[in-house]
Coordinates of C-alpha atoms in Angstrom, one line a residue:
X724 CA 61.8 -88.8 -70.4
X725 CA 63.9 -90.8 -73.1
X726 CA 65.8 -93.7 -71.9
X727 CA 69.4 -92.4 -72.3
X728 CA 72.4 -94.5 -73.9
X729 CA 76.0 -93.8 -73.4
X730 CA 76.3 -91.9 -75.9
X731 CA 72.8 -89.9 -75.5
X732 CA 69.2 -90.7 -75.7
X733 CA 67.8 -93.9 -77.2
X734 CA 65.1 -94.2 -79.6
X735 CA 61.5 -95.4 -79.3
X736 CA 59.2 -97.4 -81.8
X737 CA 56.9 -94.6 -80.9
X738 CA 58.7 -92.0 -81.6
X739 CA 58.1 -89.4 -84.6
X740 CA 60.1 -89.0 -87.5
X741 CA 61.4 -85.1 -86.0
X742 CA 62.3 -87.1 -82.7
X743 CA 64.2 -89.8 -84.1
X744 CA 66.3 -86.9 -85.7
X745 CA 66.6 -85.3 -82.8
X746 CA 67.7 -87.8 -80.5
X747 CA 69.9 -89.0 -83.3
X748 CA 71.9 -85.5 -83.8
X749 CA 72.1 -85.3 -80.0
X750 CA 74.2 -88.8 -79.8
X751 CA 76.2 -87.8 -83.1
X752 CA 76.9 -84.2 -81.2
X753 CA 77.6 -85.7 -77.8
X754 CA 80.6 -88.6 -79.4
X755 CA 82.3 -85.1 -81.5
X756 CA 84.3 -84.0 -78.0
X757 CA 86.2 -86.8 -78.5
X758 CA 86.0 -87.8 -82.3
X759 CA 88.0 -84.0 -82.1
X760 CA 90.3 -85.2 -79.2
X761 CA 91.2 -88.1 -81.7
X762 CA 91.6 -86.1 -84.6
X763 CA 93.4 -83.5 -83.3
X764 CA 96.3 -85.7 -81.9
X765 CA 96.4 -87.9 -85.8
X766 CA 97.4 -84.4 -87.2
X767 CA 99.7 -83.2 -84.5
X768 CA 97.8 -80.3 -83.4
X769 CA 97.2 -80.4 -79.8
X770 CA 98.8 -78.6 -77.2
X771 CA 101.7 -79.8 -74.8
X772 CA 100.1 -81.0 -71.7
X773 CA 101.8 -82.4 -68.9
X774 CA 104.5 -79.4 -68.8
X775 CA 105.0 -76.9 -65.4
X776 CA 102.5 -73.7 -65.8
X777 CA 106.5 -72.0 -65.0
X778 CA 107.6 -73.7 -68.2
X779 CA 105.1 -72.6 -70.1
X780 CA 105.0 -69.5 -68.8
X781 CA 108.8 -69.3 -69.7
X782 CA 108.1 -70.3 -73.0
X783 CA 105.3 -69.0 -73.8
X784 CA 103.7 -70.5 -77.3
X785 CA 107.1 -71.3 -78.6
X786 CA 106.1 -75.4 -78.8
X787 CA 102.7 -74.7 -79.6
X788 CA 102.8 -76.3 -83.2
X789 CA 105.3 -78.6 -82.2
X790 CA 104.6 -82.6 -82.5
X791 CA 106.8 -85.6 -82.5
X792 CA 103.8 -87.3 -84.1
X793 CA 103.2 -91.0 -83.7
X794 CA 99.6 -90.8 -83.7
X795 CA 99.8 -90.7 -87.1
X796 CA 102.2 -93.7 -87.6
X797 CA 100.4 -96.3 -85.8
X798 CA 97.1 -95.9 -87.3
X799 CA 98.7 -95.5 -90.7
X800 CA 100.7 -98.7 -90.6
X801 CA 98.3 -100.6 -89.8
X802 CA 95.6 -99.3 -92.7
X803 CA 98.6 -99.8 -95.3
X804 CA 98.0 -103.4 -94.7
X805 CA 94.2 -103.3 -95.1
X806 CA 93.2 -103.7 -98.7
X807 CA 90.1 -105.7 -100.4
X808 CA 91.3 -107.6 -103.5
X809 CA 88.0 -109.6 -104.0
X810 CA 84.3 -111.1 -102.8
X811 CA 83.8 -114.6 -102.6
X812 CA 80.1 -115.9 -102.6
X813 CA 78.9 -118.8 -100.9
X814 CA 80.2 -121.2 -103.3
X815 CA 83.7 -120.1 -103.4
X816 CA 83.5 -118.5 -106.7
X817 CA 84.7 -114.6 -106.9
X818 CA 81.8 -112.2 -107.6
X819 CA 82.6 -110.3 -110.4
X820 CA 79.8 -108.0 -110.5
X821 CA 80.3 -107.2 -106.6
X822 CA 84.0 -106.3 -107.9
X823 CA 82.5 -104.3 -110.9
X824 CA 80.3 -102.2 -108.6
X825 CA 83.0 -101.6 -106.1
X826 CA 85.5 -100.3 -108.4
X827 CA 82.5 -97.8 -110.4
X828 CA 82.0 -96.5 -107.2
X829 CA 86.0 -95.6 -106.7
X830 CA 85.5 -97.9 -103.4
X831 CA 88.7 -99.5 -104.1
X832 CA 90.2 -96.0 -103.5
X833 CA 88.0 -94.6 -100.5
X834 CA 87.4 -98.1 -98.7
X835 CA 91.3 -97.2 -97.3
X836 CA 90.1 -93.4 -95.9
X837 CA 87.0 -95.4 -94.6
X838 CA 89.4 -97.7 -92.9
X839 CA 91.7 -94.7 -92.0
X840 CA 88.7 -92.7 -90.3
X841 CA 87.7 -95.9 -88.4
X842 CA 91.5 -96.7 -86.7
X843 CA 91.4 -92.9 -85.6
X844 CA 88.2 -91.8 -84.5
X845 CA 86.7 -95.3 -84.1
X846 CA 84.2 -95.5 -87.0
X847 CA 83.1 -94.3 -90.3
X848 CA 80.2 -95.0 -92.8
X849 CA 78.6 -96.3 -95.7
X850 CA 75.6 -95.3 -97.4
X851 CA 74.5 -98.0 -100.5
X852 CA 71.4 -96.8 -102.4
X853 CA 70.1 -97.1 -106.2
X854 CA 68.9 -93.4 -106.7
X855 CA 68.1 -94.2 -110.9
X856 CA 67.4 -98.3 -110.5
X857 CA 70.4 -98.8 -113.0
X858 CA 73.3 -98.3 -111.2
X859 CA 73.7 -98.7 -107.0
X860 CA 76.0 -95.9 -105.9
X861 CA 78.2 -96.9 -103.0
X862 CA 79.1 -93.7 -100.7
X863 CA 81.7 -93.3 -97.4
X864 CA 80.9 -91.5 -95.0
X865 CA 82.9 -89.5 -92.2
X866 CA 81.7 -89.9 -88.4
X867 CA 80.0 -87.0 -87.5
X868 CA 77.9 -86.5 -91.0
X869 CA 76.0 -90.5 -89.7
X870 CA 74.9 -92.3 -87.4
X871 CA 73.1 -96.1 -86.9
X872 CA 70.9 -97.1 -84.3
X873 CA 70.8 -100.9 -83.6
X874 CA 67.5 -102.6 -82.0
X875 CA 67.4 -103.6 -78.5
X876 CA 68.8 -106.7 -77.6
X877 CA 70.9 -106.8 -80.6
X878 CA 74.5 -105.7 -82.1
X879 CA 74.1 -106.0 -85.6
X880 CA 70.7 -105.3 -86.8
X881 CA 70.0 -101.6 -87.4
X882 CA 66.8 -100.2 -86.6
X883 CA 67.4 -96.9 -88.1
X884 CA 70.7 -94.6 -89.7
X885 CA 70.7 -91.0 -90.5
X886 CA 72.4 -89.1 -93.3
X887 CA 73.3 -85.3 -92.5
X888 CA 75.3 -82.3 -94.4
X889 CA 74.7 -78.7 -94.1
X890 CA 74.4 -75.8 -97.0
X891 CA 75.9 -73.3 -94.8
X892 CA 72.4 -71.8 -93.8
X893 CA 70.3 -75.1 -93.4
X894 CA 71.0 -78.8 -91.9
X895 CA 69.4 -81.6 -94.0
X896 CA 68.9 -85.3 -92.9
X897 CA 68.3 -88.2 -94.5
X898 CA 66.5 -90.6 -92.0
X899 CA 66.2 -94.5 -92.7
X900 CA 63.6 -96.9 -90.1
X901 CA 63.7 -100.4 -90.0
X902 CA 60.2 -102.1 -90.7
X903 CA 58.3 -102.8 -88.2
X904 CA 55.2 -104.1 -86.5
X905 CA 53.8 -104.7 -90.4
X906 CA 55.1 -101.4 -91.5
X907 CA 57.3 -100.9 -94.4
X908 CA 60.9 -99.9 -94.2
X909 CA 60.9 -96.1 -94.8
X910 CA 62.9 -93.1 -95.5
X911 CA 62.0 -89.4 -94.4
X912 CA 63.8 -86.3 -95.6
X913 CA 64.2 -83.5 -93.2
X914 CA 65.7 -79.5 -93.5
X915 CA 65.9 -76.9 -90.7
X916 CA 67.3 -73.9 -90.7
X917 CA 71.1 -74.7 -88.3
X918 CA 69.7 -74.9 -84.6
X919 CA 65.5 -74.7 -85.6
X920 CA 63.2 -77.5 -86.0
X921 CA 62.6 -80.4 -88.5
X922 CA 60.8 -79.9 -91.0
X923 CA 59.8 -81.6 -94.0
X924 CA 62.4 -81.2 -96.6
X925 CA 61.3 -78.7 -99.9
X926 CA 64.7 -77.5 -100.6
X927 CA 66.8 -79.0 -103.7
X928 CA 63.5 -81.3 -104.7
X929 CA 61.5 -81.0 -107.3
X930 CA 57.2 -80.7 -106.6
X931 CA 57.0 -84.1 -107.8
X932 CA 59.2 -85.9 -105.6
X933 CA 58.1 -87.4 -102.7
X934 CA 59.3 -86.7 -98.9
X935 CA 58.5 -90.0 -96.9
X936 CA 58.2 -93.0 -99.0
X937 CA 59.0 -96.9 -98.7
X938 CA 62.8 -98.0 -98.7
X939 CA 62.8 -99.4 -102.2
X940 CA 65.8 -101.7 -100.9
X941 CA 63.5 -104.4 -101.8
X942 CA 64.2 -106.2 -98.4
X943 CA 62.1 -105.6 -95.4
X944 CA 63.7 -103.7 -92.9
X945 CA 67.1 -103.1 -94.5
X946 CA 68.4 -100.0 -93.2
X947 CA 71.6 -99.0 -96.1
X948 CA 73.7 -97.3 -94.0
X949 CA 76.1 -99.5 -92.6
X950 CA 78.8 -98.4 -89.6
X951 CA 82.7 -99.7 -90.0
X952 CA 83.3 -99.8 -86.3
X953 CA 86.9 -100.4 -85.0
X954 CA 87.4 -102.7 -82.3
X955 CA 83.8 -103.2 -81.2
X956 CA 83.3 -104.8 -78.1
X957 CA 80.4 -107.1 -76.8
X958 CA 79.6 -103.9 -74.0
X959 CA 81.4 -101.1 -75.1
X960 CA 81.6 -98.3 -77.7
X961 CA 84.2 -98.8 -80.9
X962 CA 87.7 -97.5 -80.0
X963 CA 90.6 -95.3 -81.3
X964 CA 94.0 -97.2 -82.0
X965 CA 95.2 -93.7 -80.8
X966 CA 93.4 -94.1 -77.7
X967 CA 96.6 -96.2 -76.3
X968 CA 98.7 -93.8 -77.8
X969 CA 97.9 -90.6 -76.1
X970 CA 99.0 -90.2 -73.0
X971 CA 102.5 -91.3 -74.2
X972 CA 102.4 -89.3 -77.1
X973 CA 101.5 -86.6 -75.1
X974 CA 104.7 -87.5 -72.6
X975 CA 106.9 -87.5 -75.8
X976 CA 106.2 -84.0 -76.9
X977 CA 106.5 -82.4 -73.3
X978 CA 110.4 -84.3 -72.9
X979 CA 110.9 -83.0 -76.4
X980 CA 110.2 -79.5 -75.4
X981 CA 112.2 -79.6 -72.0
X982 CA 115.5 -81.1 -74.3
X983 CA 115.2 -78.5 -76.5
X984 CA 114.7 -75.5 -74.1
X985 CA 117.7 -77.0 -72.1
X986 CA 119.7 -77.3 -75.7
X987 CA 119.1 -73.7 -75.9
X988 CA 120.1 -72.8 -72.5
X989 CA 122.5 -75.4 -71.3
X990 CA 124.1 -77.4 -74.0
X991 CA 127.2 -75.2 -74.1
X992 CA 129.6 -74.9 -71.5
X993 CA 128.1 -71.7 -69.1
X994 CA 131.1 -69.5 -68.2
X995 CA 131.3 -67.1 -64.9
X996 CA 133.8 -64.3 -63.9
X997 CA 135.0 -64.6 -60.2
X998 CA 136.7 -61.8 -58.3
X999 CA 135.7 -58.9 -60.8
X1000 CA 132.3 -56.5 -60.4
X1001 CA 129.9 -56.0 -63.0
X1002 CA 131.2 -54.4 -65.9
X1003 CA 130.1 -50.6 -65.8
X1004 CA 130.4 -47.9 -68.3
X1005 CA 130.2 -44.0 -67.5
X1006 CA 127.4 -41.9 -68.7
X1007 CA 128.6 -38.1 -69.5
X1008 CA 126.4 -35.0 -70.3
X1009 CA 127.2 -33.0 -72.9
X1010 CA 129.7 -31.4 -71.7
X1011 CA 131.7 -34.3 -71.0
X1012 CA 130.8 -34.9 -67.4
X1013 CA 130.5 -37.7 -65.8
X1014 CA 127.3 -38.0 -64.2
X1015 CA 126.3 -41.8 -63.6
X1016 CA 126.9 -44.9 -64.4
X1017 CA 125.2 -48.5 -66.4
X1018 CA 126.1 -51.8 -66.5
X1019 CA 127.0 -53.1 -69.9
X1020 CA 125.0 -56.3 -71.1
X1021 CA 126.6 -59.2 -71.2
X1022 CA 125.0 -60.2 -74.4
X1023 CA 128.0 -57.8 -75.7
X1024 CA 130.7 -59.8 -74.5
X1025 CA 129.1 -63.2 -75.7
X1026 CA 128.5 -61.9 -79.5
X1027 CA 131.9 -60.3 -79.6
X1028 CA 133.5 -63.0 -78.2
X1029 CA 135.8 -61.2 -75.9
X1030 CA 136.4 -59.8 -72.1
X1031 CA 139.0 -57.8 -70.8
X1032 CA 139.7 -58.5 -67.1
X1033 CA 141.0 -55.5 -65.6
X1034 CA 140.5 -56.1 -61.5
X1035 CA 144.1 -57.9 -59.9
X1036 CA 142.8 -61.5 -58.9
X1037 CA 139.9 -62.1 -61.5
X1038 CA 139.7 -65.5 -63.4
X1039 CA 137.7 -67.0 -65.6
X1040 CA 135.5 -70.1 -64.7
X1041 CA 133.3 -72.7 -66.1
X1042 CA 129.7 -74.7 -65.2
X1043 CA 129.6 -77.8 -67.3
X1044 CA 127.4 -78.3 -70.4
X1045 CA 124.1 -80.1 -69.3
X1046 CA 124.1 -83.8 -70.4
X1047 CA 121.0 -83.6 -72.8
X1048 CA 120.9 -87.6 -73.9
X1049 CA 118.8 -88.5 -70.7
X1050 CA 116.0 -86.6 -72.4
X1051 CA 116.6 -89.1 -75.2
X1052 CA 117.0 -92.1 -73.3
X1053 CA 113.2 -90.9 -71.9
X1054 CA 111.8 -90.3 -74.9
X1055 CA 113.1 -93.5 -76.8
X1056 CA 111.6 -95.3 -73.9
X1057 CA 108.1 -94.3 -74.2
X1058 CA 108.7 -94.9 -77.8
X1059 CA 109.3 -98.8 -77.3
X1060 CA 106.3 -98.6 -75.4
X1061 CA 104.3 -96.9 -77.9
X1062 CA 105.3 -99.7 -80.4
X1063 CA 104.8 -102.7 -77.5
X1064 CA 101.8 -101.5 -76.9
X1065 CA 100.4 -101.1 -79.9
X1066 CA 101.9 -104.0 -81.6
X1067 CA 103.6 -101.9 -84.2
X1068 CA 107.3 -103.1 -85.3
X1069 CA 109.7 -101.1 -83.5
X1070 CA 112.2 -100.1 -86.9
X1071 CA 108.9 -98.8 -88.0
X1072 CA 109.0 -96.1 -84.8
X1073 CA 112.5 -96.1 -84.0
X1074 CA 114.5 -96.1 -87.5
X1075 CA 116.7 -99.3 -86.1
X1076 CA 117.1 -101.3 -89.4
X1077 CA 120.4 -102.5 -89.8
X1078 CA 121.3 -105.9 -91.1
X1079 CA 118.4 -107.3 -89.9
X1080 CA 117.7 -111.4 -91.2
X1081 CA 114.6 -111.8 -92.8
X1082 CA 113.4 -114.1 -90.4
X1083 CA 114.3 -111.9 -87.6
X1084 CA 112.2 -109.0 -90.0
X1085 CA 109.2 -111.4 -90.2
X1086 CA 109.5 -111.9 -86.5
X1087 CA 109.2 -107.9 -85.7
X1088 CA 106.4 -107.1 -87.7
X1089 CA 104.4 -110.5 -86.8
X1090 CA 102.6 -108.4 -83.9
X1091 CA 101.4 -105.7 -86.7
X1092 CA 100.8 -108.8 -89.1
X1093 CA 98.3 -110.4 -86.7
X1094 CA 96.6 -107.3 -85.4
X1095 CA 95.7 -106.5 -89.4
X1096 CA 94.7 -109.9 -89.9
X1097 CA 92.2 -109.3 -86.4
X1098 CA 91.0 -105.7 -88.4
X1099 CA 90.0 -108.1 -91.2
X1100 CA 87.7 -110.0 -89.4
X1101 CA 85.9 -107.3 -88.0
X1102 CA 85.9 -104.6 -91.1
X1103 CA 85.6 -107.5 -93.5
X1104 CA 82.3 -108.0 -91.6
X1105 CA 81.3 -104.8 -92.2
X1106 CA 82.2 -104.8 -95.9
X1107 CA 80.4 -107.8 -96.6
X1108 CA 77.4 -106.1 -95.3
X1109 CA 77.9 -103.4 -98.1
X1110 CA 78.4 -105.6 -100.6
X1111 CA 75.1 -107.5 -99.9
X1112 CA 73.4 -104.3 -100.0
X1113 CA 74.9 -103.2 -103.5
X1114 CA 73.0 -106.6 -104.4
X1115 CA 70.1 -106.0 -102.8
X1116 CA 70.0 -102.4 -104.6
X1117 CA 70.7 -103.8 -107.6
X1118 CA 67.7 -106.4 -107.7
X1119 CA 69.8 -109.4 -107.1
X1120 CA 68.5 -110.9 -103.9
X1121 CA 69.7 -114.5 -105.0
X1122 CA 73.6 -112.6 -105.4
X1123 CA 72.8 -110.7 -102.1
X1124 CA 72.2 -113.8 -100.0
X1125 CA 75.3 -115.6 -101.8
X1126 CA 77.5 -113.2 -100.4
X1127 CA 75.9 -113.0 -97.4
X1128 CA 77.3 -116.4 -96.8
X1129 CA 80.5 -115.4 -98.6
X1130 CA 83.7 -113.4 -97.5
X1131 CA 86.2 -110.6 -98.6
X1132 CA 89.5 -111.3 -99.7
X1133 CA 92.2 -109.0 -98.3
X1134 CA 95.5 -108.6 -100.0
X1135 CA 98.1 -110.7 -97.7
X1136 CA 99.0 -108.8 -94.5
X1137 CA 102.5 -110.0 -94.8
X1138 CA 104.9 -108.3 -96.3
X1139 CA 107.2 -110.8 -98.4
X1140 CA 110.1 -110.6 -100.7
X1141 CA 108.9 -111.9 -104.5
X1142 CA 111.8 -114.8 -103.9
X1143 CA 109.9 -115.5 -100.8
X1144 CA 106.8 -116.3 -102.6
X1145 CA 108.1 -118.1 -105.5
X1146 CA 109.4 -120.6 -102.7
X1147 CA 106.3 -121.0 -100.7
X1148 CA 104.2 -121.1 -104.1
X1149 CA 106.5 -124.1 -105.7
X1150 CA 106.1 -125.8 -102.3
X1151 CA 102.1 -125.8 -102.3
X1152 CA 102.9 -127.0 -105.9
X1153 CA 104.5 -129.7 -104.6
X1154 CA 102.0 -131.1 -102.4
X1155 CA 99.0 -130.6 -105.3
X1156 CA 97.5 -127.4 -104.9
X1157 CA 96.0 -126.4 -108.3
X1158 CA 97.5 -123.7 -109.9
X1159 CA 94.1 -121.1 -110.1
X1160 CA 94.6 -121.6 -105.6
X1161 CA 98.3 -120.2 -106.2
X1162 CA 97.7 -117.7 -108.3
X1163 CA 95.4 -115.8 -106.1
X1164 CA 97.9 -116.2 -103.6
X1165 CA 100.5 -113.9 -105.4
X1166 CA 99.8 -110.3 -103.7
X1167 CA 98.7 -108.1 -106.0
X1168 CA 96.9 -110.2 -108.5
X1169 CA 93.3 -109.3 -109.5
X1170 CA 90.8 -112.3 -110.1
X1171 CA 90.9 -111.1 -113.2
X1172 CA 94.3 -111.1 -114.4
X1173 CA 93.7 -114.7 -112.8
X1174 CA 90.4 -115.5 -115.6
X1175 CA 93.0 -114.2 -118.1
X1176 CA 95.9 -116.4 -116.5
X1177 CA 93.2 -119.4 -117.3
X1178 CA 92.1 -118.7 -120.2
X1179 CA 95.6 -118.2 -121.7
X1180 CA 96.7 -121.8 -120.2
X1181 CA 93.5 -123.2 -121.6
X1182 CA 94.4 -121.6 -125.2
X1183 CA 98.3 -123.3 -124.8
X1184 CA 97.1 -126.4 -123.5
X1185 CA 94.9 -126.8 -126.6
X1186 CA 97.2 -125.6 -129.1
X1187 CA 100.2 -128.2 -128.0
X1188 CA 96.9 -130.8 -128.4
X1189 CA 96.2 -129.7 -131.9
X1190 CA 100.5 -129.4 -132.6
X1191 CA 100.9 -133.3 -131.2
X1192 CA 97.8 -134.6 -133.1
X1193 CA 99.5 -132.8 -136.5
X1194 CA 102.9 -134.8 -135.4
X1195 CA 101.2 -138.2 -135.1
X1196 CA 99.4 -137.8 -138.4
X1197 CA 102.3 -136.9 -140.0
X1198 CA 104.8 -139.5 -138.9
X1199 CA 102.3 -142.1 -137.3
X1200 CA 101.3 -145.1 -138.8
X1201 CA 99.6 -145.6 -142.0
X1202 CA 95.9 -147.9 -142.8
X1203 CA 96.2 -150.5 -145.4
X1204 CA 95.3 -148.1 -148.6
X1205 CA 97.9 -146.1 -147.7
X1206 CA 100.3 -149.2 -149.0
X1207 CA 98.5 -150.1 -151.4
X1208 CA 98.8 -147.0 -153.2
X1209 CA 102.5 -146.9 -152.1
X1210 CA 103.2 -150.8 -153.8
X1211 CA 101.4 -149.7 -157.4
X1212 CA 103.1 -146.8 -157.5
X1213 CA 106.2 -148.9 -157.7
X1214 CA 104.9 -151.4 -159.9

């Protein structure tokens, strides 16, 4: 019997190609309960929990697509601030051809859903291969279409990663091994009809392409498919940032519900006839006849707006509106929890942002500011991973272990005002930083538009050269034939 993993059963050197997809779909399946869970609760969609089965009974599925969604805001915040600007090899020079092949590939764009998809469900993929041997393609992946398998003993070397999609009537995998024990790195492609066996995949490939073959990575053992994991831990599973969020989310909608049933019942003042019965009409036949009686709804006398008390000693009196900001205090309290808790600013959650200093500003979102700067570290890991990969793929092992050694620039976490980095760029100025270091420190600004910066200082720097040499020739001092030909010419 397999060894089982937390998440489901763990592979085996020994195992065959069919049962490393097996065990692999069965871990994928067994993390969907709550990749779902996740999901569900980033779109709003899940059901009020924590309500009376009377209430809901009473109201039936009246709040059933009903969210005040912050499940959504908190992830989202946080990926806004997440953006790759550049790679830096090993010595310290940007890597424009990592840049060029991230930006063919669109990763620019998609790196921010990969990032998105990670926050919420806890990971995402990417798959780097070279199907033509021009051009590497660089491809994201949603959880629950991948998976990685990391060797024993280890946290960051894969042994093996599987690719799957579905035509509607088959499943087809893509399955990637690790060298090992003097074997090459390979890659086995796999069909079954949805629920049946593996099988060696025929459909979509042409007779002369092969099925199992060598990982052409040129790398022993490089698996391509590389997991962004969100908040890995040295003995747990990668998390949800909603994970924190749910059971107070969850609290939020149910008050929400209970202040608006209550608005609907009890947020106007009740009224109540004492001393009178039930108002009753006759009921006649058809000759006129009176033969019984009905009350008259009451609904009546509310939509017309109007009673007439008839009975001697009936008056009219009056239950007090329910006091409905209590609900709100509730909710705006789990709402400051939701932001303490998960280090987002609170003007971001609550809509308080009224003459509000800058520094006091600074000081409310430093929280969010240092938990992006954390997701840096950890995706940027990740991301570096992919970019040494593209290298690989591309035949540039020398580039591939440069970057290895290298790291990703992010875009500045902190949001600032463009006065507030003119100031702290003529400061570094100041104390000698070179003016390439401060461009690159202006948000925004591609290395490129930095080369260009260069080479347009170079070209000014060189022309005031040429216009100050021109000056001194022209008004400078003159060599000895110079007069000479000056004093004949008077002569």
């Amino acid at each position: 019997m397999a060894k089982l993993r937390n998440d489901g059963p763990a592979l085996a050197d020994s195992d065959s190609p069919e049962e490393m997809l097996d065990k692999l779909t069965q871990r994928m399946d067994a993390r969907k309960g709550e990749e779902n869970k996740w999901n569900d609760l980033y779109n709003g969609e899940e059901a009020l929990l924590f309500a009376s089965p009377e209430f809901e009974e009473l109201t039936g599925g009246l709040f059933e697509d009903f969210s005040d969604n912050w499940c959504r805001t908190v992830p989202d915040s946080c990926r806004e601030r997440l953006r790759v600007t550049a790679f830096q090899g090993a010595d310290g020079q940007m890597d424009t051809q990592a840049m060029e092949a991230w930006r063919r590939n669109e990763a620019d764009v998609e790196i921010g859903l990969a990032l998105l998809d990670s926050l919420v469900v806890s990971r995402s993929h990417a798959l780097v291969w070279n199907p033509t041997g021009e051009a590497s393609d660089i491809t994201f992946i949603p959880t629950g279409e991948a998976i990685v398998d990391y060797a024993p003993g280890t946290r960051r070397v894969r042994r093996a990663g599987m690719r799957t999609w579905s035509d509607g009537s088959h499943d087809f995998a893509t399955l990637f091994v690790r060298g090992r024990d003097g074997l090459p790195p390979m890659i086995y492609r796999r069909q079954r009809r949805t629920g049946g066996t593996w099988e060696p995949r025929t459909i979509g490939l042409r007779s002369s392409e092969r099925v199992d073959f060598p990982n052409p990575m040129g790398e022993a053992g490089a698996v391509p498919l590389v997991e962004i994991a969100n908040r890995a831990r040295l003995g747990g599973e990668p998390e949800s940032d909603i994970k924190q969020v749910a059971s107070l989310q969850r609290t939020v909608n149910t008050l929400w519900a209970h202040l608006l049933t209550g608005a609907d019942y009890m947020a106007l003042p009740q009224r109540v006839v004492l001393g009178m019965d039930k108002p009753m009409r006759d009921i006649r036949d058809d000759e006129g006849n009176i033969v019984d009686e009905e009350e008259i709804p009451l609904t009546k006398f509310s939509r017309d707006r109007l009673l007439w008390l008839s009975k001697q000693g009936a008056n009219i009196a009056q239950f007090t509106a329910a006091d409905l900001r209590n609900y709100l205090v509730v909710i705006e309290a789990a709402v400051r929890h939701i932001a303490a808790q998960t280090r987002t600013p609170p003007h971001y959650l609550l809509g308080e942002m009224s003459n509000i200093a800058a520094d006091a500003l600074t000081a409310a979102e430093s929280g969010l500011v240092a938990k992006a700067k954390d997701k840096q570290t950890y995706f940027g890991a990740d991301i570096r991973e992919l970019v040494r990969l593209e290298a690989l793929a591309s035949g540039d092992s020398a580039r591939a272990q440069s970057l290895a050694m290298g790291k990703v620039i992010w875009r500045d976490a902190q949001y600032r005002s463009e006065a507030q980095y003119a100031d702290a760029l003529t400061k570094y100025k100041a104390i000698g930083v070179p003016d390439e270091a401060l461009w690159r420190m202006i948000p925004d600004v591609e290395p490129e538009q930095v080369e260009a910066w260069i080479r347009m200082r170079d070209a000014q720097a060189q022309a005031a050269a040429q216009a100050a040499a021109a000056a001194f020739n022209e008004f400078g001092p003159k060599d000895a034939g110079d007069d000479l030909e000056d004093d004949s010419e008077a002569a």
